[in-house]
């Protein structure tokens, strides 16, 4: 089980604002960002429109908070791994497992992240991208450490990480939690390929 | 250069309908699918709304034709490789190069494909997905051939292909044709990792 090996679990809404954000996330992912109105969000959350505006002042704000919440939680899961594991190969494996577990646990969040980030204002998008860069840098650092110790061989850690994370990220288009393979089995195939490649 | 090694070049619009589709594609990718109206497409194409409807009867049709055109052209590039190369390892390398060259040449098409496929009708979406499956199967077949010949080792060719294509596909979020590395240099890093992995 994912939770046994990585402990990644999506945080549960414990207050009204978090619950509204979860409702909005679900609407944005199923209906699309533009077709969803604040009225739709209010109705789905069981609030009047005035009640909704008490918590969140615009659809832009909702979109931004969803992006920020997701990337901040993702970063905190990775940082735990960074602190726990020293050996670069083991660290990279655990980071990759954690990345897939995040995709498993935050499927809607990640879908929105990749499909609707462009609808953020320039300023907010830069803020989110800067945190996404921090997420990537954790992987780059682990690979660099492995290179320095002579364990890994790769022409560019930065480019490798873009491909590696992309392979995982793209799961949001095909991965089904109820599918034939568990996220752990999928992670084993993924990690085997990234670490050792296809060629015997 | 990409074109030297794979010959992949995006076909140029040679008739009004193709030109309209290209204009619509650009609007959908920059403004989003929902915010773009048939009126916007007509204006950008230098047509009256009546003129536009002579060629294309709805925004749904435009969206479908863009998806279909892209996947059919992608398939035709891969099928050329299948016919040209026999050795499974060389074939997979050429298929991967071709996949990246397609991403390079069809950046907007692929962005729309991944972000707006869900706005197709159920029936049209199934049609497009079935062709996308054919695209994946070409890679699966090459890996299976390599497994049968004892060249490749992987627990599941199907899952491996989802990761491999995902790594490439995700380039649409970060790849810039004017960036520091050429698509050929990026392809070398990608292929090296897929074939041999990170571990020395």
Short mmCIF file of C-alpha atoms in Angstrom, two decimals:
data_model
loop_
_atom_site.label_atom_id
_atom_site.label_comp_id
_atom_site.label_asym_id
_atom_site.label_seq_id
_atom_site.Cartn_x
_atom_site.Cartn_y
_atom_site.Cartn_z
CA UNK A 1 0.00 0.00 0.00
CA UNK A 2 1.09 3.51 -0.83
CA UNK A 3 0.47 4.83 2.63
CA UNK A 4 2.70 2.16 4.20
CA UNK A 5 5.74 3.05 2.17
CA UNK A 6 5.45 6.79 1.73
CA UNK A 7 2.80 7.95 4.21
CA UNK A 8 1.40 10.29 1.56
CA UNK A 9 -2.28 10.95 2.23
CA UNK A 10 -4.27 13.87 0.94
CA UNK A 11 -5.23 16.14 3.81
CA UNK A 12 -8.91 16.20 4.66
CA UNK A 13 -10.93 19.37 4.77
CA UNK A 14 -11.47 20.33 8.38
CA UNK A 15 -12.95 23.81 7.97
CA UNK A 16 -15.49 25.50 5.73
CA UNK A 17 -12.91 27.21 3.50
CA UNK A 18 -11.09 23.93 2.83
CA UNK A 19 -14.38 22.21 2.09
CA UNK A 20 -15.36 24.96 -0.37
CA UNK A 21 -11.99 24.62 -2.10
CA UNK A 22 -12.55 20.86 -2.44
CA UNK A 23 -16.00 21.41 -3.94
CA UNK A 24 -14.61 24.01 -6.37
CA UNK A 25 -11.77 21.67 -7.34
CA UNK A 26 -14.19 18.92 -8.20
CA UNK A 27 -16.30 21.29 -10.35
CA UNK A 28 -13.28 22.77 -12.14
CA UNK A 29 -12.00 19.30 -13.03
CA UNK A 30 -15.32 17.85 -14.19
CA UNK A 31 -16.95 20.91 -15.86
CA UNK A 32 -13.86 22.96 -16.67
CA UNK A 33 -12.65 26.19 -15.06
CA UNK A 34 -14.42 28.68 -17.31
CA UNK A 35 -17.85 27.02 -17.34
CA UNK A 36 -17.92 26.90 -13.50
CA UNK A 37 -19.36 30.03 -11.85
CA UNK A 38 -19.14 31.22 -8.25
CA UNK A 39 -22.91 30.51 -8.16
CA UNK A 40 -22.18 26.84 -9.09
CA UNK A 41 -19.57 26.64 -6.32
CA UNK A 42 -21.94 28.19 -3.77
CA UNK A 43 -24.73 25.75 -4.70
CA UNK A 44 -22.46 22.70 -4.58
CA UNK A 45 -21.11 23.82 -1.20
CA UNK A 46 -24.61 24.39 0.17
CA UNK A 47 -24.02 28.11 0.66
CA UNK A 48 -25.68 31.28 -0.57
CA UNK A 49 -23.56 33.33 -2.96
CA UNK A 50 -23.12 35.89 -0.16
CA UNK A 51 -22.01 33.12 2.17
CA UNK A 52 -19.42 31.96 -0.35
CA UNK A 53 -18.02 35.48 -0.80
CA UNK A 54 -17.50 35.68 2.96
CA UNK A 55 -14.84 32.97 2.57
CA UNK A 56 -13.43 33.54 -0.92
CA UNK A 57 -13.61 36.78 -2.80
CA UNK A 58 -13.31 35.64 -6.42
CA UNK A 59 -12.96 32.64 -8.72
CA UNK A 60 -9.39 33.82 -9.36
CA UNK A 61 -8.67 33.53 -5.66
CA UNK A 62 -10.17 30.02 -5.54
CA UNK A 63 -7.97 28.96 -8.47
CA UNK A 64 -4.87 30.40 -6.89
CA UNK A 65 -5.49 28.84 -3.47
CA UNK A 66 -6.05 25.42 -5.07
CA UNK A 67 -2.71 25.66 -6.88
CA UNK A 68 -0.85 26.96 -3.87
CA UNK A 69 -2.31 24.40 -1.47
CA UNK A 70 -1.38 21.52 -3.78
CA UNK A 71 2.20 22.55 -4.45
CA UNK A 72 2.84 23.38 -0.78
CA UNK A 73 1.58 19.97 0.36
CA UNK A 74 3.58 18.23 -2.39
CA UNK A 75 6.71 20.08 -1.30
CA UNK A 76 6.20 19.12 2.32
CA UNK A 77 5.97 15.40 1.42
CA UNK A 78 9.21 15.59 -0.59
CA UNK A 79 11.03 17.52 2.13
CA UNK A 80 10.24 14.78 4.62
CA UNK A 81 11.99 12.29 2.31
CA UNK A 82 14.98 14.62 1.92
CA UNK A 83 15.37 14.71 5.69
CA UNK A 84 14.90 10.97 6.19
CA UNK A 85 17.15 9.45 3.50
CA UNK A 86 20.84 10.14 2.85
CA UNK A 87 22.01 7.67 0.22
CA UNK A 88 21.34 9.34 -3.18
CA UNK A 89 20.07 6.19 -4.95
CA UNK A 90 17.73 5.30 -2.08
CA UNK A 91 16.69 8.93 -1.80
CA UNK A 92 15.82 9.16 -5.49
CA UNK A 93 13.82 5.93 -5.30
CA UNK A 94 11.88 7.22 -2.30
CA UNK A 95 11.33 10.61 -3.98
CA UNK A 96 9.98 8.87 -7.10
CA UNK A 97 7.67 6.70 -5.00
CA UNK A 98 6.50 9.78 -3.17
CA UNK A 99 5.86 11.62 -6.44
CA UNK A 100 3.66 8.77 -7.67
CA UNK A 101 1.91 8.54 -4.31
CA UNK A 102 1.17 12.27 -4.54
CA UNK A 103 -0.31 11.73 -8.01
CA UNK A 104 -2.41 8.91 -6.55
CA UNK A 105 -3.64 10.94 -3.61
CA UNK A 106 -4.03 14.32 -5.32
CA UNK A 107 -5.41 13.28 -8.72
CA UNK A 108 -7.85 16.19 -9.09
CA UNK A 109 -5.40 18.72 -7.68
CA UNK A 110 -2.75 17.68 -10.19
CA UNK A 111 -5.23 17.69 -13.08
CA UNK A 112 -6.16 21.28 -12.28
CA UNK A 113 -2.52 22.19 -11.76
CA UNK A 114 -1.61 21.11 -15.27
CA UNK A 115 -4.72 22.22 -17.09
CA UNK A 116 -5.64 25.52 -15.46
CA UNK A 117 -2.38 27.09 -14.28
CA UNK A 118 -2.45 29.29 -17.38
CA UNK A 119 -5.63 30.95 -16.11
CA UNK A 120 -3.81 32.38 -13.08
CA UNK A 121 -2.74 36.02 -13.26
CA UNK A 122 0.85 36.54 -14.37
CA UNK A 123 1.93 37.36 -10.81
CA UNK A 124 0.23 34.39 -9.18
CA UNK A 125 1.45 32.06 -11.91
CA UNK A 126 5.02 33.14 -11.21
CA UNK A 127 4.54 32.43 -7.51
CA UNK A 128 3.22 28.94 -8.24
CA UNK A 129 5.92 28.22 -10.83
CA UNK A 130 8.60 29.24 -8.38
CA UNK A 131 7.33 26.63 -5.91
CA UNK A 132 7.04 24.06 -8.68
CA UNK A 133 10.72 24.81 -9.44
CA UNK A 134 11.53 24.08 -5.79
CA UNK A 135 9.76 20.73 -6.20
CA UNK A 136 11.91 19.91 -9.24
CA UNK A 137 15.09 21.07 -7.50
CA UNK A 138 14.68 18.43 -4.80
CA UNK A 139 14.96 15.74 -7.51
CA UNK A 140 17.78 17.55 -9.32
CA UNK A 141 19.75 17.74 -6.07
CA UNK A 142 19.35 14.01 -5.41
CA UNK A 143 20.57 13.17 -8.93
CA UNK A 144 23.49 15.60 -8.63
CA UNK A 145 24.52 13.96 -5.36
CA UNK A 146 24.40 10.58 -7.10
CA UNK A 147 26.48 11.93 -9.98
CA UNK A 148 29.05 13.37 -7.60
CA UNK A 149 29.30 10.00 -5.85
CA UNK A 150 29.70 8.22 -9.21
CA UNK A 151 26.41 6.32 -8.86
CA UNK A 152 24.41 8.00 -11.62
CA UNK A 153 25.34 8.85 -15.18
CA UNK A 154 23.31 11.46 -17.07
CA UNK A 155 24.19 14.36 -19.37
CA UNK A 156 21.84 16.84 -17.64
CA UNK A 157 20.14 16.36 -14.28
CA UNK A 158 17.75 19.23 -15.01
CA UNK A 159 16.50 17.72 -18.27
CA UNK A 160 16.40 14.23 -16.78
CA UNK A 161 14.15 15.51 -13.99
CA UNK A 162 11.79 17.18 -16.45
CA UNK A 163 11.37 13.85 -18.25
CA UNK A 164 11.14 11.82 -15.04
CA UNK A 165 8.54 14.03 -13.41
CA UNK A 166 6.69 14.31 -16.72
CA UNK A 167 6.40 10.53 -16.98
CA UNK A 168 4.84 10.49 -13.54
CA UNK A 169 2.75 13.62 -14.00
CA UNK A 170 1.22 12.27 -17.16
CA UNK A 171 -0.35 9.52 -15.10
CA UNK A 172 -3.12 12.00 -14.38
CA UNK A 173 -4.39 11.24 -17.89
CA UNK A 174 -4.42 7.43 -17.59
CA UNK A 175 -4.09 6.29 -13.99
CA UNK A 176 -7.19 4.88 -12.29
CA UNK A 177 -6.92 4.06 -8.57
CA UNK A 178 -9.29 1.13 -9.17
CA UNK A 179 -7.19 -0.19 -12.10
CA UNK A 180 -5.54 -3.61 -12.43
CA UNK A 181 -2.20 -2.56 -10.96
CA UNK A 182 -1.74 -0.86 -7.59
CA UNK A 183 0.18 2.38 -7.38
CA UNK A 184 2.99 0.39 -5.76
CA UNK A 185 3.23 -2.02 -8.70
CA UNK A 186 3.18 0.90 -11.11
CA UNK A 187 5.89 2.63 -9.07
CA UNK A 188 8.11 -0.47 -9.32
CA UNK A 189 7.89 -0.49 -13.13
CA UNK A 190 8.47 3.27 -13.26
CA UNK A 191 11.44 3.22 -10.90
CA UNK A 192 12.97 0.17 -12.60
CA UNK A 193 12.86 1.95 -15.94
CA UNK A 194 14.22 5.27 -14.64
CA UNK A 195 17.02 3.61 -12.68
CA UNK A 196 18.05 0.79 -15.06
CA UNK A 197 16.40 1.41 -18.42
CA UNK A 198 14.81 -1.07 -20.80
CA UNK A 199 17.97 -2.61 -22.26
CA UNK A 200 19.16 -5.77 -20.51
CA UNK B 1 18.30 19.00 -36.90
CA UNK B 2 15.06 17.18 -36.22
CA UNK B 3 14.04 17.15 -39.83
CA UNK B 4 17.32 15.49 -40.89
CA UNK B 5 16.90 12.50 -38.63
CA UNK B 6 13.16 11.94 -38.58
CA UNK B 7 11.73 14.02 -41.44
CA UNK B 8 8.86 15.05 -39.18
CA UNK B 9 7.50 18.42 -40.31
CA UNK B 10 4.09 19.80 -39.51
CA UNK B 11 1.99 19.95 -42.63
CA UNK B 12 1.22 23.43 -43.88
CA UNK B 13 -2.30 24.68 -44.51
CA UNK B 14 -2.94 24.65 -48.23
CA UNK B 15 -6.67 25.32 -48.28
CA UNK B 16 -9.12 27.57 -46.46
CA UNK B 17 -10.46 24.88 -44.14
CA UNK B 18 -6.96 23.91 -42.97
CA UNK B 19 -6.10 27.57 -42.46
CA UNK B 20 -9.25 28.09 -40.37
CA UNK B 21 -8.38 25.05 -38.27
CA UNK B 22 -4.89 26.48 -37.66
CA UNK B 23 -6.35 29.83 -36.60
CA UNK B 24 -8.83 28.09 -34.27
CA UNK B 25 -6.05 25.96 -32.79
CA UNK B 26 -4.01 29.03 -31.96
CA UNK B 27 -7.02 30.71 -30.27
CA UNK B 28 -7.99 27.59 -28.30
CA UNK B 29 -4.44 27.23 -26.98
CA UNK B 30 -3.89 30.88 -26.07
CA UNK B 31 -7.39 31.90 -24.85
CA UNK B 32 -8.78 28.49 -23.90
CA UNK B 33 -11.47 26.44 -25.65
CA UNK B 34 -14.52 27.78 -23.82
CA UNK B 35 -13.68 31.48 -24.03
CA UNK B 36 -13.15 31.26 -27.81
CA UNK B 37 -16.31 31.80 -29.89
CA UNK B 38 -17.03 30.99 -33.54
CA UNK B 39 -17.15 34.79 -33.97
CA UNK B 40 -13.55 35.01 -32.66
CA UNK B 41 -12.46 32.30 -35.09
CA UNK B 42 -14.21 34.02 -38.02
CA UNK B 43 -12.56 37.36 -37.19
CA UNK B 44 -9.09 35.87 -36.78
CA UNK B 45 -9.50 34.00 -40.08
CA UNK B 46 -10.68 37.16 -41.87
CA UNK B 47 -14.09 35.67 -42.62
CA UNK B 48 -17.66 36.67 -41.87
CA UNK B 49 -19.46 34.34 -39.46
CA UNK B 50 -21.52 33.08 -42.41
CA UNK B 51 -18.33 32.46 -44.34
CA UNK B 52 -16.93 30.43 -41.46
CA UNK B 53 -20.08 28.29 -41.17
CA UNK B 54 -19.75 27.42 -44.86
CA UNK B 55 -16.58 25.48 -43.94
CA UNK B 56 -17.21 24.30 -40.39
CA UNK B 57 -20.58 23.89 -38.82
CA UNK B 58 -19.83 24.17 -35.10
CA UNK B 59 -17.10 24.73 -32.52
CA UNK B 60 -17.53 21.04 -31.61
CA UNK B 61 -16.66 20.09 -35.17
CA UNK B 62 -13.60 22.34 -35.13
CA UNK B 63 -12.41 20.72 -31.90
CA UNK B 64 -12.94 17.21 -33.26
CA UNK B 65 -11.18 17.90 -36.57
CA UNK B 66 -8.18 19.36 -34.75
CA UNK B 67 -7.87 16.23 -32.62
CA UNK B 68 -8.39 13.86 -35.52
CA UNK B 69 -5.96 15.67 -37.83
CA UNK B 70 -3.23 15.64 -35.18
CA UNK B 71 -3.50 11.98 -34.21
CA UNK B 72 -3.76 10.84 -37.86
CA UNK B 73 -0.62 12.75 -38.80
CA UNK B 74 1.21 11.46 -35.71
CA UNK B 75 0.24 7.90 -36.62
CA UNK B 76 1.46 8.30 -40.17
CA UNK B 77 4.90 9.46 -38.96
CA UNK B 78 5.22 6.45 -36.65
CA UNK B 79 4.05 4.01 -39.30
CA UNK B 80 6.81 5.20 -41.62
CA UNK B 81 9.35 4.27 -38.92
CA UNK B 82 7.71 0.88 -38.40
CA UNK B 83 8.12 0.15 -42.11
CA UNK B 84 11.70 1.43 -42.32
CA UNK B 85 13.37 -0.17 -39.28
CA UNK B 86 13.43 -3.84 -38.30
CA UNK B 87 15.82 -4.19 -35.35
CA UNK B 88 13.68 -3.62 -32.20
CA UNK B 89 16.24 -1.51 -30.32
CA UNK B 90 16.92 0.72 -33.34
CA UNK B 91 13.19 0.84 -34.03
CA UNK B 92 12.36 1.97 -30.49
CA UNK B 93 15.07 4.64 -30.60
CA UNK B 94 13.72 5.97 -33.91
CA UNK B 95 10.14 5.85 -32.62
CA UNK B 96 11.17 7.83 -29.52
CA UNK B 97 13.01 10.39 -31.67
CA UNK B 98 9.97 10.65 -33.88
CA UNK B 99 7.67 11.12 -30.88
CA UNK B 100 9.80 14.02 -29.65
CA UNK B 101 10.02 15.48 -33.15
CA UNK B 102 6.21 15.35 -33.32
CA UNK B 103 6.02 17.21 -30.00
CA UNK B 104 8.45 19.78 -31.42
CA UNK B 105 6.54 20.23 -34.66
CA UNK B 106 2.99 19.99 -33.30
CA UNK B 107 3.33 21.85 -30.00
CA UNK B 108 -0.07 23.59 -30.16
CA UNK B 109 -1.83 20.50 -31.51
CA UNK B 110 -0.52 18.38 -28.64
CA UNK B 111 -1.39 21.04 -26.05
CA UNK B 112 -4.98 21.05 -27.27
CA UNK B 113 -5.01 17.27 -27.45
CA UNK B 114 -4.14 16.94 -23.78
CA UNK B 115 -6.11 19.86 -22.42
CA UNK B 116 -9.33 19.84 -24.41
CA UNK B 117 -10.01 16.21 -25.36
CA UNK B 118 -12.49 16.04 -22.51
CA UNK B 119 -14.66 18.63 -24.25
CA UNK B 120 -15.31 16.29 -27.19
CA UNK B 121 -18.61 14.42 -27.22
CA UNK B 122 -18.46 10.91 -25.77
CA UNK B 123 -18.63 9.35 -29.25
CA UNK B 124 -15.94 11.56 -30.80
CA UNK B 125 -13.74 11.16 -27.74
CA UNK B 126 -13.90 7.40 -28.14
CA UNK B 127 -12.89 7.70 -31.80
CA UNK B 128 -9.90 9.85 -30.91
CA UNK B 129 -8.89 7.62 -27.98
CA UNK B 130 -9.01 4.57 -30.20
CA UNK B 131 -6.49 6.19 -32.57
CA UNK B 132 -4.37 7.30 -29.62
CA UNK B 133 -4.37 3.63 -28.53
CA UNK B 134 -3.07 2.69 -31.99
CA UNK B 135 -0.27 5.22 -31.48
CA UNK B 136 0.66 3.59 -28.16
CA UNK B 137 0.44 0.09 -29.63
CA UNK B 138 3.21 0.86 -32.12
CA UNK B 139 5.57 1.45 -29.17
CA UNK B 140 4.25 -1.55 -27.23
CA UNK B 141 4.86 -3.77 -30.25
CA UNK B 142 8.46 -2.58 -30.62
CA UNK B 143 9.15 -3.27 -26.92
CA UNK B 144 7.47 -6.68 -27.11
CA UNK B 145 9.67 -7.58 -30.10
CA UNK B 146 12.71 -6.54 -28.09
CA UNK B 147 11.54 -8.61 -25.12
CA UNK B 148 10.99 -11.64 -27.34
CA UNK B 149 14.49 -11.27 -28.74
CA UNK B 150 15.93 -10.95 -25.22
CA UNK B 151 17.09 -7.35 -25.76
CA UNK B 152 14.71 -5.56 -23.38
CA UNK B 153 13.72 -6.37 -19.83
CA UNK B 154 10.54 -4.82 -18.41
CA UNK B 155 7.66 -6.14 -16.28
CA UNK B 156 4.93 -4.59 -18.47
CA UNK B 157 5.38 -3.13 -21.96
CA UNK B 158 1.99 -1.41 -21.73
CA UNK B 159 2.81 0.43 -18.52
CA UNK B 160 6.35 1.21 -19.70
CA UNK B 161 4.91 2.85 -22.83
CA UNK B 162 2.50 4.96 -20.80
CA UNK B 163 5.43 6.30 -18.77
CA UNK B 164 7.71 6.72 -21.79
CA UNK B 165 5.16 8.57 -23.88
CA UNK B 166 4.11 10.58 -20.83
CA UNK B 167 7.69 11.76 -20.28
CA UNK B 168 7.77 12.98 -23.86
CA UNK B 169 4.22 14.32 -23.90
CA UNK B 170 4.82 16.38 -20.84
CA UNK B 171 7.39 18.38 -22.79
CA UNK B 172 4.46 20.43 -24.04
CA UNK B 173 4.51 22.13 -20.62
CA UNK B 174 8.22 23.02 -20.58
CA UNK B 175 9.81 22.65 -24.00
CA UNK B 176 10.67 25.83 -25.89
CA UNK B 177 11.93 25.44 -29.48
CA UNK B 178 14.17 28.48 -28.92
CA UNK B 179 15.60 27.04 -25.66
CA UNK B 180 19.23 26.25 -24.85
CA UNK B 181 19.10 22.63 -26.02
CA UNK B 182 17.95 21.49 -29.46
CA UNK B 183 15.25 18.85 -29.74
CA UNK B 184 17.99 16.44 -30.88
CA UNK B 185 20.05 17.03 -27.73
CA UNK B 186 16.94 16.60 -25.60
CA UNK B 187 16.10 13.41 -27.47
CA UNK B 188 19.56 12.00 -26.72
CA UNK B 189 19.12 12.56 -22.97
CA UNK B 190 15.58 11.12 -23.10
CA UNK B 191 16.55 8.05 -25.11
CA UNK B 192 19.65 7.41 -23.00
CA UNK B 193 17.54 7.40 -19.85
CA UNK B 194 14.77 5.20 -21.29
CA UNK B 195 17.22 2.69 -22.75
CA UNK B 196 19.92 2.57 -20.04
CA UNK B 197 18.58 4.32 -16.94
CA UNK B 198 20.37 6.64 -14.55
CA UNK B 199 22.39 4.07 -12.63
CA UNK B 200 25.92 3.51 -13.96
#
